[in-house]
Tab-separated table of C-alpha atoms in Angstrom:
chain	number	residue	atom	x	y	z
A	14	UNK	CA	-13.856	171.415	-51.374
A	15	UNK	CA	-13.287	168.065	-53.282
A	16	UNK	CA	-14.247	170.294	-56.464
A	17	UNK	CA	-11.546	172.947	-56.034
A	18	UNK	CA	-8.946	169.974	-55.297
A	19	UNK	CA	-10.238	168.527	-58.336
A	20	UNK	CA	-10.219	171.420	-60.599
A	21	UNK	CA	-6.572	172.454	-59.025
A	22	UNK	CA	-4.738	169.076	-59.546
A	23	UNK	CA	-6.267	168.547	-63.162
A	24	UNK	CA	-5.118	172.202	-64.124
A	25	UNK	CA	-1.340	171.515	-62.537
A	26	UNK	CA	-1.039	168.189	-63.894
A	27	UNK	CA	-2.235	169.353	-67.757
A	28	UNK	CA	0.157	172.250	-66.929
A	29	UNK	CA	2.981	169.597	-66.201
A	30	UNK	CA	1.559	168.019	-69.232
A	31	UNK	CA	4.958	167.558	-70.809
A	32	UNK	CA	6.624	166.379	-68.176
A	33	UNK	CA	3.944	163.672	-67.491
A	34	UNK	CA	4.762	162.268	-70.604
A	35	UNK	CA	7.976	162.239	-70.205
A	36	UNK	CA	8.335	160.505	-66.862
A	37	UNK	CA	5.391	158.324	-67.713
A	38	UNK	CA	7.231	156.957	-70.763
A	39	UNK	CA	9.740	156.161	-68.843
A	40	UNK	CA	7.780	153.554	-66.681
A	41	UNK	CA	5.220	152.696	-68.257
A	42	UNK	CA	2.993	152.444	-71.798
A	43	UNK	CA	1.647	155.629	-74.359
A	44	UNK	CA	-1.877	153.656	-73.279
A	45	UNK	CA	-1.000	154.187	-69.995
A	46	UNK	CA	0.178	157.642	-70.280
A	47	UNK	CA	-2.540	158.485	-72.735
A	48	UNK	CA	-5.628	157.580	-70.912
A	49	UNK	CA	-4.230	159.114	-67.628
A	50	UNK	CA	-4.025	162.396	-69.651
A	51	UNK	CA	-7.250	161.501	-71.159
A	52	UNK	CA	-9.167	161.292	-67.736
A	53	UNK	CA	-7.038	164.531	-66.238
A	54	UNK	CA	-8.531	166.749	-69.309
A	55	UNK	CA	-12.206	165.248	-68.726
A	56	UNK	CA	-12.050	165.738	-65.376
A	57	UNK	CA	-11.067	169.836	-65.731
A	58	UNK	CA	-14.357	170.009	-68.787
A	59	UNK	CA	-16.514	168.399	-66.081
A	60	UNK	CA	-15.495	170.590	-62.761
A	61	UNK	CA	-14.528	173.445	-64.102
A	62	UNK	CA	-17.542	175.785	-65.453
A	63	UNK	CA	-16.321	178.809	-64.662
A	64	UNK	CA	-13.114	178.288	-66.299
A	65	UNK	CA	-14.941	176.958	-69.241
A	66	UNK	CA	-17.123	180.545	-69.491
A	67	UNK	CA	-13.844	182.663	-69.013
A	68	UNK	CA	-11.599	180.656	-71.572
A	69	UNK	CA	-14.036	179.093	-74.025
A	70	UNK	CA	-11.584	177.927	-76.490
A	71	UNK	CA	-11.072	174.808	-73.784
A	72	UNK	CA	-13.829	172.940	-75.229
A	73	UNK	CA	-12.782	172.419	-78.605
A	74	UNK	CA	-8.859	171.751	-77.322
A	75	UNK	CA	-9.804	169.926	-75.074
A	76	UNK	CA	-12.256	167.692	-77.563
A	77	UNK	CA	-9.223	167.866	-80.001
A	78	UNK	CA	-7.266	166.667	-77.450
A	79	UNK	CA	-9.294	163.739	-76.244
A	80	UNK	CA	-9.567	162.582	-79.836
A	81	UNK	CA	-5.810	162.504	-80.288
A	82	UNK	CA	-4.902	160.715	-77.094
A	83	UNK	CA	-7.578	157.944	-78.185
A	84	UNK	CA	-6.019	157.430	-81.394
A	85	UNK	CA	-2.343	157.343	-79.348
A	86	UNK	CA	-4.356	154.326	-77.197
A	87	UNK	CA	-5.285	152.747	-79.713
A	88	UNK	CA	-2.532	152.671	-81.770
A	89	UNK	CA	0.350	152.781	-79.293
A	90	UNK	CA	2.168	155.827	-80.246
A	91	UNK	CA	3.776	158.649	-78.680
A	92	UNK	CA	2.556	160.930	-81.391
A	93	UNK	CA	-0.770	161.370	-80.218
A	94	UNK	CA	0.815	162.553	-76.852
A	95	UNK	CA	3.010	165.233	-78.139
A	96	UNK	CA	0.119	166.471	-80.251
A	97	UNK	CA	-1.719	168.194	-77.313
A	98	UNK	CA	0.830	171.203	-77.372
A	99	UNK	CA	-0.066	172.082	-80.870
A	100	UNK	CA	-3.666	171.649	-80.563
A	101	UNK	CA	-3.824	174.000	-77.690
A	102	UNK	CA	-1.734	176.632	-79.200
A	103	UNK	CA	-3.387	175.557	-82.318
A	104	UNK	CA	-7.346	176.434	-80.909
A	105	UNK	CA	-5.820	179.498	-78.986
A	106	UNK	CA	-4.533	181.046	-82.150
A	107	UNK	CA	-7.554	180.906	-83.750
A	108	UNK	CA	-9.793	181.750	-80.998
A	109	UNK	CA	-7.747	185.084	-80.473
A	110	UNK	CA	-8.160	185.502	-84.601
A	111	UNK	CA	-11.693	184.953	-84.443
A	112	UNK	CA	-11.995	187.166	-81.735
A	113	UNK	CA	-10.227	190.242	-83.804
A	114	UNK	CA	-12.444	189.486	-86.727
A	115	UNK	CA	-15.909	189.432	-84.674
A	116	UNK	CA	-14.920	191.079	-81.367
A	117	UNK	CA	-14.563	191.415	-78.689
A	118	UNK	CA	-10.700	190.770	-79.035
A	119	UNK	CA	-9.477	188.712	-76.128
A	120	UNK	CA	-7.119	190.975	-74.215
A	121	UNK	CA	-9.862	193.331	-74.570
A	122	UNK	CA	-12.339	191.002	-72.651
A	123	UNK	CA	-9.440	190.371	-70.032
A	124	UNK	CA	-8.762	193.708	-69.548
A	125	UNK	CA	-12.352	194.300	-68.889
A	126	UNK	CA	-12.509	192.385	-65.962
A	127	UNK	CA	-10.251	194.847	-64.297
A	128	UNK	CA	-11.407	197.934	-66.264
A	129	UNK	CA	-15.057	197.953	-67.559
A	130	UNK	CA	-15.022	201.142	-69.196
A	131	UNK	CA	-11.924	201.090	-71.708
A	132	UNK	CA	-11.240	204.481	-73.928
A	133	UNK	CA	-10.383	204.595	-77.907
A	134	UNK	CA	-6.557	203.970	-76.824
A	135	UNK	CA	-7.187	201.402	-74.627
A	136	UNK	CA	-9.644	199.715	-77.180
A	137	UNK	CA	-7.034	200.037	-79.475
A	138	UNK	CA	-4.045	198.768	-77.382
A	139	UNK	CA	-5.806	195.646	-76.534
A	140	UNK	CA	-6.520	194.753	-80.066
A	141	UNK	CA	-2.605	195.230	-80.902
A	142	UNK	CA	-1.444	192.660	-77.956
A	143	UNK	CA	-4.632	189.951	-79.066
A	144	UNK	CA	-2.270	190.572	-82.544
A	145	UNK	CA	0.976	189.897	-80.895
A	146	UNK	CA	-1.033	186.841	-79.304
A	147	UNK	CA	-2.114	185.354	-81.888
A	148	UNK	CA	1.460	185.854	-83.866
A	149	UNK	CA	2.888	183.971	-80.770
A	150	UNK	CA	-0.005	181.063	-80.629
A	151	UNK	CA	1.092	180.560	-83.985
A	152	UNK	CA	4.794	180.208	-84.006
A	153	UNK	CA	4.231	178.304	-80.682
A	154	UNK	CA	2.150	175.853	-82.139
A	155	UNK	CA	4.737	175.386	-85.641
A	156	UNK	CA	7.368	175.232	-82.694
A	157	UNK	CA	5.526	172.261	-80.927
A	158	UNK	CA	4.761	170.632	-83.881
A	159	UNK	CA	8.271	170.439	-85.498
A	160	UNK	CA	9.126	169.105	-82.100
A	161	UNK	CA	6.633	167.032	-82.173
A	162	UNK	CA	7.658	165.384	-85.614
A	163	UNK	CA	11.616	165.627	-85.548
A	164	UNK	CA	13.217	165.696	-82.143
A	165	UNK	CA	13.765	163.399	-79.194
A	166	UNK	CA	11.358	163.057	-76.527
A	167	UNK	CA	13.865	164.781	-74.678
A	168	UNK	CA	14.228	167.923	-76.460
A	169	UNK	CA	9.829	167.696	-76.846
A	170	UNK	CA	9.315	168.436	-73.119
A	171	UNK	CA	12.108	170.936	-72.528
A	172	UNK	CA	10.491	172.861	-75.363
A	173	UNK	CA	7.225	172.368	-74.599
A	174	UNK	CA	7.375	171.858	-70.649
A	175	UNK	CA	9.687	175.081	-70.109
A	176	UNK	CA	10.940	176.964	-72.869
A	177	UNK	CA	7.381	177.884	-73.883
A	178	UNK	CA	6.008	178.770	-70.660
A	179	UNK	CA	9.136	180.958	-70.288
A	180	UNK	CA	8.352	182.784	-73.574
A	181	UNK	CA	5.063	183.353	-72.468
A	182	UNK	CA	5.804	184.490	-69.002
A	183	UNK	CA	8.562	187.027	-70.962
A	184	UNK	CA	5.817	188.039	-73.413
A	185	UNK	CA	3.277	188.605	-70.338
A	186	UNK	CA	6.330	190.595	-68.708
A	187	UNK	CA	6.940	192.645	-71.522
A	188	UNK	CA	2.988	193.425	-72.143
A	189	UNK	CA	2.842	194.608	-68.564
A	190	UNK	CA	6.045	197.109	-68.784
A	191	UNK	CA	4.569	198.434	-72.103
A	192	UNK	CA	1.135	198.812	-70.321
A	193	UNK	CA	2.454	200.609	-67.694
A	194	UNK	CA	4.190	202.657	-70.009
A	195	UNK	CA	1.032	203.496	-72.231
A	196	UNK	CA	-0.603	204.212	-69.169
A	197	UNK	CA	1.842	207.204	-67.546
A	198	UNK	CA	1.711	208.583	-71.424
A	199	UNK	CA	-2.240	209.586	-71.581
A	200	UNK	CA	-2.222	210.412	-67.723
């Protein structure tokens, strides 16, 4: 039980990521901030296994991540803190890449969860949205970074603590109506 709590509030709090910073800024020190956000991202590689088999990519981010936030202790800057954005959109566009190039693509593994025996079209279809995935993790990550580098802390965590989860949510949206539509075409 104290695992699931644990695993929970670490993935809601690194989900709130940019709003942490933001509020924690307000009252107190990057060190502070940082090595909060340093212990929430240890704690979800240490409880969460099965997270870690399903979404693999979490170990390097999440190494990436730790890395950055030390340096932002050490050295006192916010920098390191608005890093973690880019890093994980960063990892995730390259792990969906990678996965294109050597297989399976993501979406493909995803969608066989639900569906273990996909057909040519579905095969296919998959490897097209991993594509539109990986276009997204990309301008996602430039998007982060150039808010990262040139605008207010502000403007940082409305970007990165709403707009992007609302493109994502509208890409996800999207994906489904298209899917739904792909499917009533080959029954």
């Amino acid at each position: 039980m104290l695992k699931a709590i644990s695993i929970t509030l670490a993935l809601v709090c690194l989900t709130l990521y940019p709003f942490i910073v933001y509020f924690g800024l307000q009252y107190t020190s990057v060190k502070y901030v940082s090595m909060i956000l340093i212990a929430l991202v240890i704690i979800r590689l240490l409880v969460s296994r099965q997270l870690l088999k399903r979404m693999p990519w979490l170990i390097p981010a999440s190494v990436l991540a730790v890395i950055v936030l030390t340096i932002s202790t050490w050295q006192s800057t916010e920098i390191g803190l608005r890093l973690y954005p880019v890093i994980i959109n960063t990892v995730m566009a390259i792990t969906f890449a990678f996965s294109l190039r050597y297989g399976p693509p993501v979406i493909e593994s995803f969608a066989r969860i639900r569906e273990s025996e996909l057909d040519a079209t579905g095969i296919r279809y998959t490897r097209q949205i991993t594509k539109v995935w990986c276009v997204f993790f990309i301008l996602n990550a430039g998007t982060a970074l150039y808010t990262s580098l040139y605008t207010s802390l502000s403007v940082w965590t409305l970007y990165n603590g709403l707009i992007a989860y609302i493109l994502i949510g509208l890409i996800m949206a999207i994906e489904w109506l298209v899917r739904q539509k792909v499917r009533n075409n080959a029954s």
